[in-house]
Short mmCIF file of C-alpha atoms in Angstrom, two decimals:
data_model
loop_
_atom_site.label_atom_id
_atom_site.label_comp_id
_atom_site.label_asym_id
_atom_site.label_seq_id
_atom_site.Cartn_x
_atom_site.Cartn_y
_atom_site.Cartn_z
CA ASP O 33 92.58 103.68 91.73
CA ALA O 34 95.82 101.73 91.30
CA PRO O 35 95.88 98.41 93.14
CA ARG O 36 99.30 96.84 93.76
CA ALA O 37 98.13 93.85 91.70
CA LEU O 38 99.13 96.14 88.82
CA GLY O 39 102.66 95.80 87.53
CA GLU O 40 105.31 98.32 88.52
CA ARG O 41 105.27 100.07 85.15
CA ALA O 42 101.50 100.49 85.22
CA VAL O 43 101.62 101.95 88.73
CA ARG O 44 104.43 104.34 87.80
CA SER O 45 102.56 105.42 84.65
CA LEU O 46 99.44 106.23 86.67
CA ALA O 47 101.38 108.00 89.42
CA ARG O 48 103.45 110.09 87.01
CA GLY O 49 100.36 110.99 84.99
CA ALA O 50 98.43 111.92 88.13
CA LYS O 51 101.20 114.22 89.29
CA ARG O 52 101.31 115.97 85.93
CA ALA O 53 97.53 116.35 85.88
CA GLY O 54 97.41 117.66 89.46
CA ILE O 55 95.12 114.99 90.89
CA PRO O 56 95.58 112.53 93.78
CA LEU O 57 95.91 108.80 93.16
CA ASP O 58 94.22 106.12 95.26
CA THR O 59 96.64 103.26 95.88
CA GLY O 60 94.05 100.51 95.98
CA GLU O 61 94.39 97.93 98.73
CA GLY O 62 97.70 96.46 97.60
CA GLY O 63 100.04 97.55 100.38
CA TYR O 64 102.77 100.05 101.09
CA PRO O 65 102.89 102.38 98.05
CA LYS O 66 106.55 102.13 96.98
CA SER O 67 106.17 102.71 93.22
CA HIS O 68 103.59 105.44 93.82
CA LEU O 69 106.01 107.31 96.10
CA ASP O 70 108.78 107.07 93.51
CA GLU O 71 106.78 109.28 91.12
CA GLY O 72 105.93 112.00 93.64
CA CYS O 73 102.14 112.30 93.29
CA ASP O 74 99.68 112.93 96.12
CA LEU O 75 98.26 109.68 97.46
CA ILE O 76 95.15 108.32 99.12
CA PHE O 77 96.24 105.14 100.88
CA GLN O 78 93.48 102.56 100.75
CA MET O 79 93.40 100.12 103.64
CA GLY O 80 91.51 96.99 102.62
CA THR O 81 90.22 94.23 104.86
CA ALA O 82 93.61 92.47 104.90
CA LYS O 83 95.32 95.77 105.80
CA PHE O 84 98.26 95.12 103.48
CA GLY O 85 101.23 97.26 104.46
CA VAL O 86 99.84 98.08 107.92
CA ARG O 87 98.92 94.65 109.28
CA ASN O 88 99.94 92.32 112.05
CA GLU O 89 100.54 88.68 111.19
CA ASP O 90 96.94 87.79 112.08
CA GLY O 91 95.53 90.48 109.78
CA SER O 92 94.68 93.00 112.48
CA LEU O 93 95.75 96.65 112.30
CA ASN O 94 99.29 97.53 113.33
CA ASP O 95 99.14 101.08 114.69
CA GLU O 96 102.88 101.72 114.35
CA LYS O 97 102.95 100.73 110.69
CA LEU O 98 99.93 102.89 109.92
CA GLN O 99 101.43 105.84 111.77
CA HIS O 100 104.68 105.49 109.82
CA LEU O 101 102.88 105.30 106.48
CA ALA O 102 100.64 108.28 107.29
CA SER O 103 103.73 110.33 108.16
CA GLN O 104 104.93 110.20 104.54
CA PRO O 105 104.39 113.70 103.09
CA GLN O 106 102.83 112.38 99.88
CA VAL O 107 100.15 110.38 101.74
CA LYS O 108 97.34 112.91 102.13
CA MET O 109 94.43 110.68 103.23
CA ILE O 110 93.60 107.19 104.46
CA GLU O 111 90.64 105.33 102.97
CA ILE O 112 89.17 102.38 104.87
CA LYS O 113 87.68 99.98 102.34
CA PHE O 114 84.70 98.10 103.74
CA SER O 115 83.49 96.78 100.39
CA GLN O 116 83.73 97.44 96.67
CA GLY O 117 81.14 97.51 93.92
CA ALA O 118 82.59 94.65 91.91
CA LYS O 119 82.15 92.12 94.73
CA PRO O 120 80.51 93.52 97.88
CA GLY O 121 80.37 91.03 100.72
CA LYS O 122 83.25 89.00 99.32
CA GLY O 123 86.97 89.14 99.95
CA GLY O 124 89.76 88.73 97.45
CA LEU O 125 92.57 86.41 96.51
CA LEU O 126 96.04 87.09 95.14
CA PRO O 127 97.48 83.90 93.63
CA LYS O 128 100.93 82.96 94.90
CA GLU O 129 102.16 83.08 91.29
CA LYS O 130 101.77 86.87 91.38
CA ILE O 131 103.62 87.33 94.69
CA THR O 132 107.10 88.69 94.09
CA THR O 133 109.67 89.29 96.83
CA GLU O 134 108.79 92.99 96.71
CA ILE O 135 105.03 92.37 97.07
CA ALA O 136 105.59 89.98 99.98
CA GLU O 137 107.67 92.64 101.72
CA LEU O 138 105.25 95.50 101.04
CA ARG O 139 102.16 93.53 102.00
CA GLY O 140 103.71 91.67 104.91
CA VAL O 141 102.65 88.25 103.62
CA PRO O 142 104.43 84.93 102.84
CA MET O 143 105.32 83.95 99.26
CA ASP O 144 104.50 80.23 99.42
CA ARG O 145 100.70 80.49 99.48
CA ASP O 146 97.78 82.43 98.01
CA VAL O 147 96.98 85.64 99.88
CA VAL O 148 93.37 86.01 101.02
CA SER O 149 91.60 89.27 101.83
CA PRO O 150 88.69 88.52 104.19
CA PRO O 151 85.15 89.79 103.48
CA GLY O 152 85.34 92.29 106.36
CA HIS O 153 87.64 93.92 108.91
CA MET O 154 88.09 91.71 111.96
CA GLU O 155 87.78 94.78 114.19
CA CYS O 156 84.30 95.62 112.85
CA THR O 157 81.50 93.32 114.01
CA ASP O 158 78.61 95.82 114.11
CA ALA O 159 77.87 99.52 113.60
CA ALA O 160 79.31 100.53 116.99
CA THR O 161 82.66 98.77 116.55
CA THR O 162 82.89 100.01 112.95
CA VAL O 163 82.59 103.63 114.06
CA GLN O 164 85.10 103.01 116.86
CA PHE O 165 87.52 101.58 114.31
CA ILE O 166 87.17 104.72 112.19
CA ARG O 167 88.10 106.81 115.23
CA ARG O 168 91.10 104.60 115.95
CA VAL O 169 92.43 105.06 112.42
CA GLN O 170 91.88 108.82 112.66
CA GLU O 171 93.79 109.06 115.93
CA VAL O 172 96.69 106.92 114.74
CA ALA O 173 97.03 108.45 111.27
CA GLY O 174 96.53 112.09 112.15
CA ILE O 175 95.40 112.91 108.61
CA PRO O 176 91.95 112.87 106.93
CA VAL O 177 90.28 109.43 106.97
CA GLY O 178 87.47 108.32 104.70
CA MET O 179 85.59 105.10 104.06
CA LYS O 180 84.59 103.24 100.90
CA MET O 181 81.58 100.97 100.59
CA CYS O 182 79.02 99.53 98.21
CA ILE O 183 75.54 99.75 99.70
CA GLY O 184 73.64 96.48 99.79
CA GLU O 185 71.06 97.07 102.51
CA PRO O 186 70.04 100.75 102.88
CA ARG O 187 68.98 100.30 106.51
CA GLU O 188 72.48 99.08 107.33
CA PHE O 189 73.95 102.34 106.05
CA GLU O 190 71.30 104.27 107.98
CA ARG O 191 72.24 102.43 111.20
CA LEU O 192 75.90 103.23 110.58
CA VAL O 193 75.11 106.93 110.13
CA GLN O 194 73.03 106.97 113.32
CA GLU O 195 75.89 105.32 115.21
CA MET O 196 78.26 108.02 113.95
CA LYS O 197 75.84 110.61 115.28
CA LEU O 198 75.50 108.78 118.61
CA GLN O 199 79.26 108.53 119.15
CA GLY O 200 80.08 111.93 117.63
CA ILE O 201 82.59 110.29 115.28
CA PHE O 202 82.59 111.00 111.55
CA PRO O 203 84.88 110.05 108.67
CA ASP O 204 86.04 112.95 106.52
CA TYR O 205 84.29 111.41 103.54
CA VAL O 206 82.21 108.45 102.44
CA SER O 207 82.89 106.99 99.00
CA ILE O 208 79.89 105.18 97.54
CA ASP O 209 80.94 102.49 95.07
CA GLY O 210 78.23 101.35 92.68
CA ALA O 211 77.59 97.75 91.75
CA GLU O 212 78.68 98.70 88.22
CA GLY O 213 82.26 98.66 89.45
CA GLY O 214 84.32 95.89 87.95
CA THR O 215 87.52 93.91 88.02
CA GLY O 216 88.54 90.89 86.03
CA ALA O 217 89.30 89.22 89.37
CA ALA O 218 85.67 89.28 90.61
CA PRO O 219 83.29 86.31 90.29
CA LYS O 220 80.69 86.90 87.58
CA SER O 221 77.82 86.17 89.95
CA PHE O 222 78.94 89.07 92.15
CA LEU O 223 79.61 91.36 89.20
CA ASP O 224 76.10 90.81 87.87
CA GLN O 225 73.89 90.38 90.93
CA VAL O 226 75.21 91.93 94.15
CA GLY O 227 75.05 95.50 95.45
CA MET O 228 73.09 98.65 94.59
CA PRO O 229 73.80 100.54 91.36
CA LEU O 230 75.57 103.84 91.94
CA GLN O 231 72.79 106.29 91.09
CA PRO O 232 70.11 105.10 93.55
CA ALA O 233 72.77 104.27 96.16
CA LEU O 234 74.34 107.73 95.94
CA HIS O 235 71.02 109.55 96.10
CA LEU O 236 69.93 107.39 99.02
CA ALA O 237 73.17 107.98 100.95
CA ASN O 238 72.90 111.71 100.35
CA GLU O 239 69.29 111.80 101.58
CA ILE O 240 70.07 109.74 104.68
CA LEU O 241 72.88 112.11 105.60
CA ILE O 242 70.63 115.14 105.04
CA GLU O 243 67.79 113.69 107.13
CA SER O 244 70.26 112.83 109.91
CA GLY O 245 71.58 116.40 109.92
CA LEU O 246 75.07 115.16 109.11
CA ARG O 247 75.52 116.11 105.45
CA ALA O 248 77.77 119.05 106.34
CA LYS O 249 79.97 116.81 108.51
CA LEU O 250 81.54 114.91 105.62
CA LYS O 251 82.00 114.77 101.86
CA LEU O 252 80.47 112.26 99.49
CA MET O 253 82.51 110.65 96.74
CA ALA O 254 81.24 108.39 93.99
CA ALA O 255 82.62 105.57 91.86
CA GLY O 256 81.14 103.05 89.45
CA LYS O 257 81.81 103.26 85.70
CA LEU O 258 82.28 107.04 85.91
CA VAL O 259 84.44 106.94 82.81
CA ASN O 260 83.29 110.14 81.13
CA ALA O 261 82.24 113.66 82.06
CA GLY O 262 78.55 113.01 81.50
CA ARG O 263 78.42 110.25 84.06
CA MET O 264 80.39 112.34 86.54
CA LEU O 265 77.97 115.25 86.11
CA VAL O 266 75.06 112.92 86.90
CA ALA O 267 76.86 111.68 90.04
CA MET O 268 77.43 115.23 91.23
CA ALA O 269 73.79 116.11 90.57
CA LEU O 270 72.87 113.21 92.87
CA GLY O 271 75.01 114.52 95.71
CA ALA O 272 78.65 113.64 95.08
CA ASN O 273 81.31 116.21 95.95
CA ALA O 274 83.96 114.40 93.94
CA CYS O 275 84.32 111.38 91.66
CA TYR O 276 86.66 108.44 91.33
CA THR O 277 87.33 106.45 88.21
CA ALA O 278 89.46 103.33 87.94
CA ARG O 279 88.16 101.97 84.64
CA GLY O 280 88.86 105.23 82.82
CA PHE O 281 92.51 105.21 83.81
CA MET O 282 92.90 101.53 83.01
CA LEU O 283 91.57 102.22 79.53
CA SER O 284 93.95 105.18 79.19
CA LEU O 285 96.81 102.74 79.84
CA GLY O 286 95.56 100.53 76.99
CA CYS O 287 93.45 97.94 78.87
CA ILE O 288 91.54 95.70 76.44
CA GLN O 289 89.41 94.13 79.20
CA ALA O 290 90.84 90.66 78.67
CA LEU O 291 89.50 89.69 82.14
CA GLN O 292 92.81 88.10 83.15
CA CYS O 293 93.50 90.52 86.01
CA GLY O 294 93.93 87.83 88.65
CA LYS O 295 96.01 85.39 86.59
CA ASN O 296 99.31 87.27 86.05
CA THR O 297 98.79 86.86 82.29
CA CYS O 298 97.49 90.32 81.27
CA PRO O 299 98.41 90.57 77.57
CA ILE O 300 98.84 94.36 77.75
CA GLY O 301 101.22 94.22 80.71
CA ILE O 302 99.03 96.11 83.19
CA THR O 303 97.91 93.57 85.82
CA THR O 304 100.98 91.36 85.69
CA HIS O 305 104.43 91.18 87.22
CA ASP O 306 105.85 89.14 84.35
CA PRO O 307 108.78 91.20 82.94
CA GLN O 308 108.13 89.91 79.44
CA LEU O 309 104.49 91.00 79.47
CA GLN O 310 105.37 94.39 80.98
CA ARG O 311 107.82 95.28 78.22
CA GLY O 312 105.20 97.18 76.21
CA MET O 313 104.38 99.53 79.10
CA ASP O 314 106.38 102.67 78.25
CA VAL O 315 106.03 104.68 81.47
CA GLU O 316 106.63 108.08 79.88
CA ALA O 317 104.24 107.51 76.97
CA LYS O 318 101.52 105.96 79.14
CA SER O 319 101.78 108.73 81.75
CA ARG O 320 101.11 111.28 79.01
CA ARG O 321 97.96 109.38 78.09
CA VAL O 322 96.85 109.45 81.71
CA GLU O 323 97.47 113.19 81.86
CA ASN O 324 95.61 113.78 78.59
CA TYR O 325 92.66 111.74 79.83
CA VAL O 326 92.35 113.97 82.91
CA HIS O 327 92.60 117.21 80.96
CA ASN O 328 90.04 116.11 78.36
CA LEU O 329 87.71 114.83 81.09
CA MET O 330 87.81 118.20 82.87
CA HIS O 331 87.30 120.10 79.60
CA ASP O 332 84.24 118.02 78.75
CA PHE O 333 82.86 118.44 82.27
CA GLU O 334 83.19 122.23 82.11
CA GLN O 335 81.42 122.27 78.74
CA LEU O 336 78.55 120.14 80.04
CA LEU O 337 78.24 122.21 83.20
CA ALA O 338 78.04 125.41 81.17
CA ALA O 339 75.30 123.84 79.04
CA THR O 340 73.18 123.34 82.16
CA GLY O 341 73.42 127.04 82.97
CA LYS O 342 75.25 126.36 86.24
CA ARG O 343 78.44 128.08 87.34
CA SER O 344 79.53 125.34 89.74
CA ALA O 345 78.93 121.64 90.18
CA THR O 346 77.66 122.43 93.70
CA GLU O 347 74.58 124.04 92.09
CA LEU O 348 73.51 120.76 90.47
CA THR O 349 70.63 118.73 91.94
CA TRP O 350 68.72 115.65 90.81
CA GLU O 351 66.08 118.00 89.41
CA ASN O 352 68.56 118.83 86.63
CA LEU O 353 68.39 115.23 85.43
CA TYR O 354 65.96 113.31 83.29
CA ILE O 355 65.13 110.20 85.32
CA PRO O 356 63.02 107.56 83.49
CA PRO O 357 59.93 106.89 85.62
CA GLU O 358 60.36 103.09 85.59
CA THR O 359 63.80 103.17 87.26
CA ALA O 360 64.73 102.50 90.87
CA LEU O 361 66.13 106.02 91.14
CA ALA O 362 62.79 107.53 90.09
CA ALA O 363 61.09 105.59 92.89
CA LEU O 364 63.55 107.04 95.40
CA VAL O 365 63.33 110.69 94.36
CA THR O 366 59.54 110.73 94.18
CA ARG O 367 58.86 109.42 97.66
CA PRO O 368 60.42 110.07 101.09
CA LEU O 369 62.70 107.54 102.71
CA SER O 370 61.12 105.23 105.28
CA GLY O 371 61.83 106.04 108.90
#
């Protein structure tokens, strides 16, 4: 996941490394993916609540801009971000100090003020309008469309799934983001207190889809501190078809978790547009680290999978896991969901 709040060299390092490793790269919500396109990797374009890169002046969706972006051969999927694990229920802010001429152009925003991402999409006021918005994006883009969310209220997700069934409209995938997700730009109160942790949220989402008869209609993805192969194996045992990691790739670039992501002062040169701070980001060297991280992650995963006696990750279930009885996940897997 490479938000445009990252500096150009960081984005290019991730994109070049992703291409070499043969994986897609999620753009994050930062806008039209110029630096990503320059490196030639496959992209998942994330459309956040401010719709950077595909917005009208009032923040609503511009169909023509979205259609143009989706027509780029490297853009393979669109991901509608409804919320993220680091700060579900809250928007975001990009300080004007970080807004370069290029960012203003790519995002379609002015340079003389802070840029605010609202807590939600203006087109989505309830489950019915949310599902209709998914269909609109699918029709305009003409490529696979998924959605990303951090579950806060399980019944809300259940209502959304039932509305999908009622309207006969389904995203191609749902990405569940756990409350463990982080960014140095999130308020600490949200980092610590808001949203469901990934493991119970993922299991719950999987069970709701199964009970609704819709599990075969879409894929489940997972994110939330899935830095190593062990954590990814657990996520797949709980129902995920694929995994994201943002933190892992940030660490592969050399992130020291200075928590200055939103201040344009990142000492490593990752989340800054200051040319002086970016000088240490050698794109070729960092892209090799990104590639190595992917290859080692896959090697470790294959080793762990073999140790379980399974031939494929699709054979994994929660029964392959040790779940401490005092955890929230144990409570979920030992009793049926409420109707």
